[in-house]
DNA sequence: CCGAATCCGGCTCGATACTG
DNA sequence: CAGTATCGAGCCGGATTCGG
């Protein structure tokens, strides 16, 4: 108890900042059904660049949300999967994802209305 | 139906991108208990600058998540509150906030372990 | 005194190209 | 396959200024 994201110096802010990073929602959701390889993630999350995917995965790994397993084969085979902590984050982030997918029409209508009001 | 954030051109991505903006989680959570004035928000969300708060509120307003009411008084009094759409987003974002506040120790431990491994 | 708008530096983000 | 390197665009945040 005692953590509060509204407080300037609260460490939970750092955590929230990480979760809020641009591609975290995508990567965590993409790993919902078990381990995936780098290319599989890159293919599944359309439009993500290898650089950004690497950065996101490294951060998630340092935070203990993702486990990276290098099978040291040739050709290389590296797998990523959610840790238990990562899976606990999956639920909230899945909800956010579903909200985004469910409310596109409302958001678009609101934007259209705002644009019309300006002109 | 048919919206999928993993697809490059899906409009739900734009929506997810907005939600993921740095301060959206804070502002939406700060408005959970009803209307608040600009300064109240600024005070409650410690460390947010007026500029960023304004930008965030404007975006949320355009997306139909927040209603802005200028009471046209002197000194100025402007109130912000969640719309029905905004309140529906509050639930997922509150879950994210709670997750952040609940898992600080694990994240910090993971980071410490990662740092130790490097040295 | 409140609710901004403006300008600017730093840092992150993203596209493209290249490597082991 | 699984990344790195480089570089330009854009967002973030701070300081300053402004109208009511």
Short mmCIF file of C-alpha atoms (C1' of nucleotides) in Angstrom, two decimals:
data_model
loop_
_atom_site.label_atom_id
_atom_site.label_comp_id
_atom_site.label_asym_id
_atom_site.label_seq_id
_atom_site.Cartn_x
_atom_site.Cartn_y
_atom_site.Cartn_z
CA UNK A 1 0.00 0.00 0.00
CA UNK A 2 0.95 3.63 -0.06
CA UNK A 3 1.94 3.84 -3.70
CA UNK A 4 0.18 6.59 -5.59
CA UNK A 5 0.85 7.49 -9.22
CA UNK A 6 -0.36 11.02 -8.63
CA UNK A 7 2.59 11.75 -6.31
CA UNK A 8 5.54 13.26 -8.11
CA UNK A 9 8.23 11.03 -6.67
CA UNK A 10 6.29 7.81 -6.32
CA UNK A 11 8.10 4.89 -7.96
CA UNK A 12 4.77 3.64 -9.33
CA UNK A 13 5.07 6.49 -11.80
CA UNK A 14 8.12 4.95 -13.35
CA UNK A 15 6.23 1.69 -13.65
CA UNK A 16 3.25 3.39 -15.24
CA UNK A 17 5.58 5.18 -17.62
CA UNK A 18 7.04 1.88 -18.76
CA UNK A 19 3.64 0.29 -19.28
CA UNK A 20 2.58 3.35 -21.21
CA UNK A 21 5.50 3.10 -23.60
CA UNK A 22 4.27 3.15 -27.17
CA UNK A 23 4.56 -0.53 -28.02
CA UNK A 24 4.24 -2.30 -24.68
CA UNK A 25 0.52 -2.93 -25.13
CA UNK A 26 1.16 -4.53 -28.49
CA UNK A 27 4.00 -6.79 -27.42
CA UNK A 28 2.30 -8.01 -24.24
CA UNK A 29 -0.92 -8.71 -26.13
CA UNK A 30 1.00 -10.45 -28.91
CA UNK A 31 2.52 -12.84 -26.36
CA UNK A 32 -0.82 -13.76 -24.81
CA UNK A 33 -0.88 -17.27 -26.28
CA UNK A 34 2.63 -18.36 -25.35
CA UNK A 35 6.21 -17.98 -26.59
CA UNK A 36 6.95 -16.28 -29.88
CA UNK A 37 10.11 -15.73 -31.90
CA UNK A 38 11.41 -12.31 -32.87
CA UNK A 39 10.17 -12.51 -36.47
CA UNK A 40 6.83 -13.88 -35.42
CA UNK A 41 6.33 -10.85 -33.20
CA UNK A 42 7.53 -8.54 -35.94
CA UNK A 43 5.13 -10.10 -38.43
CA UNK A 44 2.22 -10.19 -36.02
CA UNK A 45 2.59 -6.60 -34.84
CA UNK A 46 2.37 -5.09 -38.28
CA UNK A 47 4.47 -2.01 -38.86
CA UNK A 48 6.73 -2.29 -35.83
CA UNK A 49 10.37 -1.79 -36.77
CA UNK A 50 13.04 -4.23 -35.56
CA UNK A 51 14.74 -1.46 -33.62
CA UNK A 52 11.66 -0.52 -31.65
CA UNK A 53 10.71 -4.15 -31.11
CA UNK A 54 14.17 -4.85 -29.71
CA UNK A 55 14.03 -1.84 -27.41
CA UNK A 56 10.57 -2.74 -26.15
CA UNK A 57 11.53 -6.37 -25.52
CA UNK A 58 14.74 -5.38 -23.71
CA UNK A 59 12.84 -3.04 -21.42
CA UNK A 60 10.17 -5.64 -20.69
CA UNK A 61 12.92 -8.14 -19.98
CA UNK A 62 14.71 -5.83 -17.52
CA UNK A 63 11.39 -5.21 -15.78
CA UNK A 64 10.82 -8.93 -15.39
CA UNK A 65 7.74 -9.02 -17.61
CA UNK A 66 9.24 -10.99 -20.46
CA UNK A 67 11.61 -13.93 -20.52
CA UNK A 68 14.11 -14.15 -23.37
CA UNK A 69 15.46 -17.54 -24.31
CA UNK A 70 18.31 -17.81 -26.79
CA UNK A 71 18.48 -21.40 -27.97
CA UNK A 72 21.96 -20.76 -29.35
CA UNK A 73 21.28 -22.58 -32.58
CA UNK A 74 22.32 -21.85 -36.12
CA UNK A 75 20.34 -20.28 -37.67
CA UNK A 76 19.54 -18.34 -34.49
CA UNK A 77 16.37 -19.10 -32.59
CA UNK A 78 15.32 -16.74 -29.81
CA UNK A 79 12.01 -16.99 -28.05
CA UNK A 80 10.13 -14.50 -25.93
CA UNK A 81 7.39 -15.28 -23.48
CA UNK A 82 5.53 -13.55 -20.66
CA UNK A 83 6.68 -14.24 -17.13
CA UNK A 84 4.11 -14.70 -14.41
CA UNK A 85 4.38 -10.99 -13.68
CA UNK A 86 3.91 -10.29 -17.38
CA UNK A 87 0.80 -12.44 -17.50
CA UNK A 88 -0.67 -10.48 -14.61
CA UNK A 89 -0.21 -7.33 -16.69
CA UNK A 90 -1.81 -9.01 -19.67
CA UNK A 91 -5.29 -8.75 -18.20
CA UNK A 92 -5.39 -4.96 -17.83
CA UNK A 93 -3.66 -4.44 -21.18
CA UNK A 94 -6.02 -6.80 -22.92
CA UNK A 95 -8.87 -4.73 -21.55
CA UNK A 96 -7.28 -1.57 -22.95
CA UNK A 97 -6.80 -3.22 -26.31
CA UNK A 98 -10.41 -4.39 -26.39
CA UNK A 99 -11.61 -0.93 -25.45
CA UNK A 100 -9.68 0.57 -28.36
CA UNK A 101 -11.08 -1.96 -30.79
CA UNK A 102 -14.61 -1.54 -29.47
CA UNK A 103 -14.88 2.25 -29.51
CA UNK A 104 -13.48 3.27 -32.87
CA UNK A 105 -16.83 4.53 -34.21
CA UNK A 106 -17.47 6.79 -31.20
CA UNK A 107 -13.99 8.28 -31.34
CA UNK A 108 -14.19 8.87 -35.07
CA UNK A 109 -17.61 10.47 -34.71
CA UNK A 110 -16.34 12.75 -31.95
CA UNK A 111 -13.37 13.80 -34.06
CA UNK A 112 -15.57 14.45 -37.07
CA UNK A 113 -17.90 16.57 -34.93
CA UNK A 114 -14.95 18.54 -33.54
CA UNK A 115 -13.56 19.12 -37.03
CA UNK A 116 -16.96 20.28 -38.27
CA UNK A 117 -17.26 22.69 -35.36
CA UNK A 118 -13.95 24.31 -36.26
CA UNK A 119 -14.72 24.96 -39.92
CA UNK B 1 -16.48 -5.77 -35.30
CA UNK B 2 -13.39 -6.58 -37.30
CA UNK B 3 -11.13 -4.03 -35.68
CA UNK B 4 -7.69 -5.36 -34.85
CA UNK B 5 -4.89 -3.27 -33.36
CA UNK B 6 -2.27 -5.58 -34.83
CA UNK B 7 -3.21 -4.56 -38.37
CA UNK B 8 -1.14 -1.70 -39.70
CA UNK B 9 -3.97 0.41 -41.08
CA UNK B 10 -6.66 -0.37 -38.53
CA UNK B 11 -8.17 2.79 -37.05
CA UNK B 12 -8.17 1.15 -33.61
CA UNK B 13 -4.43 1.79 -33.65
CA UNK B 14 -4.96 5.50 -33.68
CA UNK B 15 -7.27 5.10 -30.72
CA UNK B 16 -4.77 2.97 -28.84
CA UNK B 17 -2.09 5.51 -29.63
CA UNK B 18 -4.16 8.28 -28.07
CA UNK B 19 -4.86 6.26 -24.94
CA UNK B 20 -1.17 5.50 -24.70
CA UNK B 21 -0.23 9.19 -24.71
CA UNK B 22 1.94 10.02 -21.72
CA UNK B 23 -0.62 11.70 -19.48
CA UNK B 24 -3.96 10.26 -20.56
CA UNK B 25 -3.98 7.64 -17.81
CA UNK B 26 -3.39 10.32 -15.21
CA UNK B 27 -6.03 12.74 -16.40
CA UNK B 28 -8.73 10.11 -16.84
CA UNK B 29 -8.01 8.66 -13.42
CA UNK B 30 -7.95 12.12 -11.86
CA UNK B 31 -11.46 12.76 -13.19
CA UNK B 32 -12.91 9.55 -11.75
CA UNK B 33 -14.91 11.28 -9.02
CA UNK B 34 -16.57 13.97 -11.10
CA UNK B 35 -15.77 17.41 -12.57
CA UNK B 36 -12.53 19.17 -11.75
CA UNK B 37 -11.11 22.56 -12.56
CA UNK B 38 -7.88 23.10 -14.41
CA UNK B 39 -5.88 24.00 -11.30
CA UNK B 40 -7.37 21.16 -9.33
CA UNK B 41 -6.17 18.74 -11.96
CA UNK B 42 -2.79 20.41 -12.06
CA UNK B 43 -2.46 20.17 -8.30
CA UNK B 44 -3.73 16.61 -8.12
CA UNK B 45 -1.51 15.28 -10.90
CA UNK B 46 1.73 16.39 -9.34
CA UNK B 47 4.44 17.48 -11.72
CA UNK B 48 2.31 17.91 -14.83
CA UNK B 49 3.00 21.22 -16.58
CA UNK B 50 0.09 23.46 -17.61
CA UNK B 51 1.11 23.10 -21.23
CA UNK B 52 0.97 19.33 -21.22
CA UNK B 53 -2.24 19.32 -19.21
CA UNK B 54 -3.87 21.62 -21.73
CA UNK B 55 -2.74 19.49 -24.65
CA UNK B 56 -3.94 16.30 -23.03
CA UNK B 57 -7.33 17.79 -22.18
CA UNK B 58 -7.78 19.17 -25.70
CA UNK B 59 -7.05 15.81 -27.24
CA UNK B 60 -9.39 14.03 -24.86
CA UNK B 61 -12.03 16.61 -25.64
CA UNK B 62 -11.70 16.14 -29.41
CA UNK B 63 -11.97 12.38 -28.92
CA UNK B 64 -15.20 12.81 -26.98
CA UNK B 65 -13.78 11.48 -23.71
CA UNK B 66 -13.84 14.71 -21.77
CA UNK B 67 -16.35 17.54 -21.63
CA UNK B 68 -15.01 21.06 -21.16
CA UNK B 69 -17.27 23.67 -19.61
CA UNK B 70 -16.16 27.29 -19.57
CA UNK B 71 -18.35 29.13 -17.09
CA UNK B 72 -17.20 32.44 -18.56
CA UNK B 73 -16.68 34.01 -15.19
CA UNK B 74 -14.05 36.36 -13.89
CA UNK B 75 -11.72 35.04 -12.59
CA UNK B 76 -12.06 32.24 -15.14
CA UNK B 77 -13.60 28.97 -14.09
CA UNK B 78 -13.33 26.04 -16.45
CA UNK B 79 -14.44 22.57 -15.51
CA UNK B 80 -13.57 19.24 -17.02
CA UNK B 81 -15.44 15.99 -16.62
CA UNK B 82 -15.55 12.57 -18.20
CA UNK B 83 -18.23 11.90 -20.78
CA UNK B 84 -20.02 8.57 -20.79
CA UNK B 85 -17.43 7.34 -23.28
CA UNK B 86 -14.69 8.62 -21.02
CA UNK B 87 -16.17 6.82 -18.04
CA UNK B 88 -16.15 3.57 -20.01
CA UNK B 89 -12.43 4.06 -20.55
CA UNK B 90 -11.93 4.77 -16.88
CA UNK B 91 -12.38 1.13 -15.93
CA UNK B 92 -9.51 -0.27 -18.01
CA UNK B 93 -7.24 2.67 -17.14
CA UNK B 94 -8.00 2.34 -13.46
CA UNK B 95 -6.95 -1.30 -13.71
CA UNK B 96 -3.68 -0.25 -15.32
CA UNK B 97 -3.09 2.33 -12.63
CA UNK B 98 -3.78 -0.17 -9.90
CA UNK B 99 -1.45 -2.67 -11.52
CA UNK B 100 1.33 -0.09 -11.55
CA UNK B 101 0.79 0.77 -7.91
CA UNK B 102 0.57 -2.88 -6.90
CA UNK B 103 3.70 -4.22 -8.61
CA UNK B 104 6.38 -1.68 -7.80
CA UNK B 105 8.39 -4.11 -5.64
CA UNK B 106 8.53 -6.83 -8.31
CA UNK B 107 9.59 -4.37 -11.02
CA UNK B 108 12.25 -2.83 -8.81
CA UNK B 109 13.55 -6.26 -7.85
CA UNK B 110 13.72 -7.30 -11.50
CA UNK B 111 15.62 -4.14 -12.40
CA UNK B 112 18.03 -4.62 -9.52
CA UNK B 113 18.66 -8.20 -10.60
CA UNK B 114 19.27 -7.10 -14.20
CA UNK B 115 21.68 -4.38 -13.05
CA UNK B 116 23.57 -6.87 -10.88
CA UNK B 117 23.86 -9.27 -13.80
CA UNK B 118 25.50 -6.61 -15.94
CA UNK B 119 28.18 -5.56 -13.49
"C1'" DC C 1 -4.91 35.02 -10.35
"C1'" DC C 2 -6.63 31.46 -13.85
"C1'" DG C 3 -6.24 29.12 -18.09
"C1'" DA C 4 -3.85 29.04 -21.47
"C1'" DA C 5 -0.39 30.11 -26.09
"C1'" DT C 6 4.48 30.35 -27.73
"C1'" DC C 7 9.17 29.33 -28.29
"C1'" DC C 8 12.85 26.29 -27.76
"C1'" DG C 9 16.19 22.38 -26.28
"C1'" DG C 10 16.49 17.41 -25.48
"C1'" DC C 11 15.14 13.04 -26.04
"C1'" DT C 12 12.37 9.48 -27.99
"C1'" DC C 13 10.49 7.50 -32.14
"C1'" DG C 14 10.52 5.62 -36.56
"C1'" DA C 15 12.28 4.64 -41.47
"C1'" DT C 16 15.97 2.80 -43.92
"C1'" DA C 17 20.03 0.40 -44.37
"C1'" DC C 18 23.30 -2.88 -42.94
"C1'" DT C 19 25.62 -7.02 -40.10
"C1'" DG C 20 26.78 -11.73 -37.72
"C1'" DC D 1 17.00 -15.10 -38.25
"C1'" DA D 2 17.84 -11.78 -34.98
"C1'" DG D 3 19.22 -8.05 -34.40
"C1'" DT D 4 22.49 -2.99 -34.94
"C1'" DA D 5 23.63 1.73 -36.99
"C1'" DT D 6 22.43 5.95 -38.50
"C1'" DC D 7 19.84 9.87 -39.04
"C1'" DG D 8 15.79 12.92 -39.41
"C1'" DA D 9 11.03 14.01 -37.54
"C1'" DG D 10 8.23 14.64 -33.79
"C1'" DC D 11 6.79 14.68 -29.09
"C1'" DC D 12 7.92 16.13 -24.14
"C1'" DG D 13 8.92 19.29 -20.86
"C1'" DG D 14 10.65 23.92 -19.13
"C1'" DA D 15 10.54 28.84 -19.26
"C1'" DT D 16 8.30 32.76 -20.58
"C1'" DT D 17 4.41 35.47 -21.86
"C1'" DC D 18 -0.51 36.80 -22.32
"C1'" DG D 19 -5.59 37.89 -22.09
"C1'" DG D 20 -9.67 38.10 -19.00
#
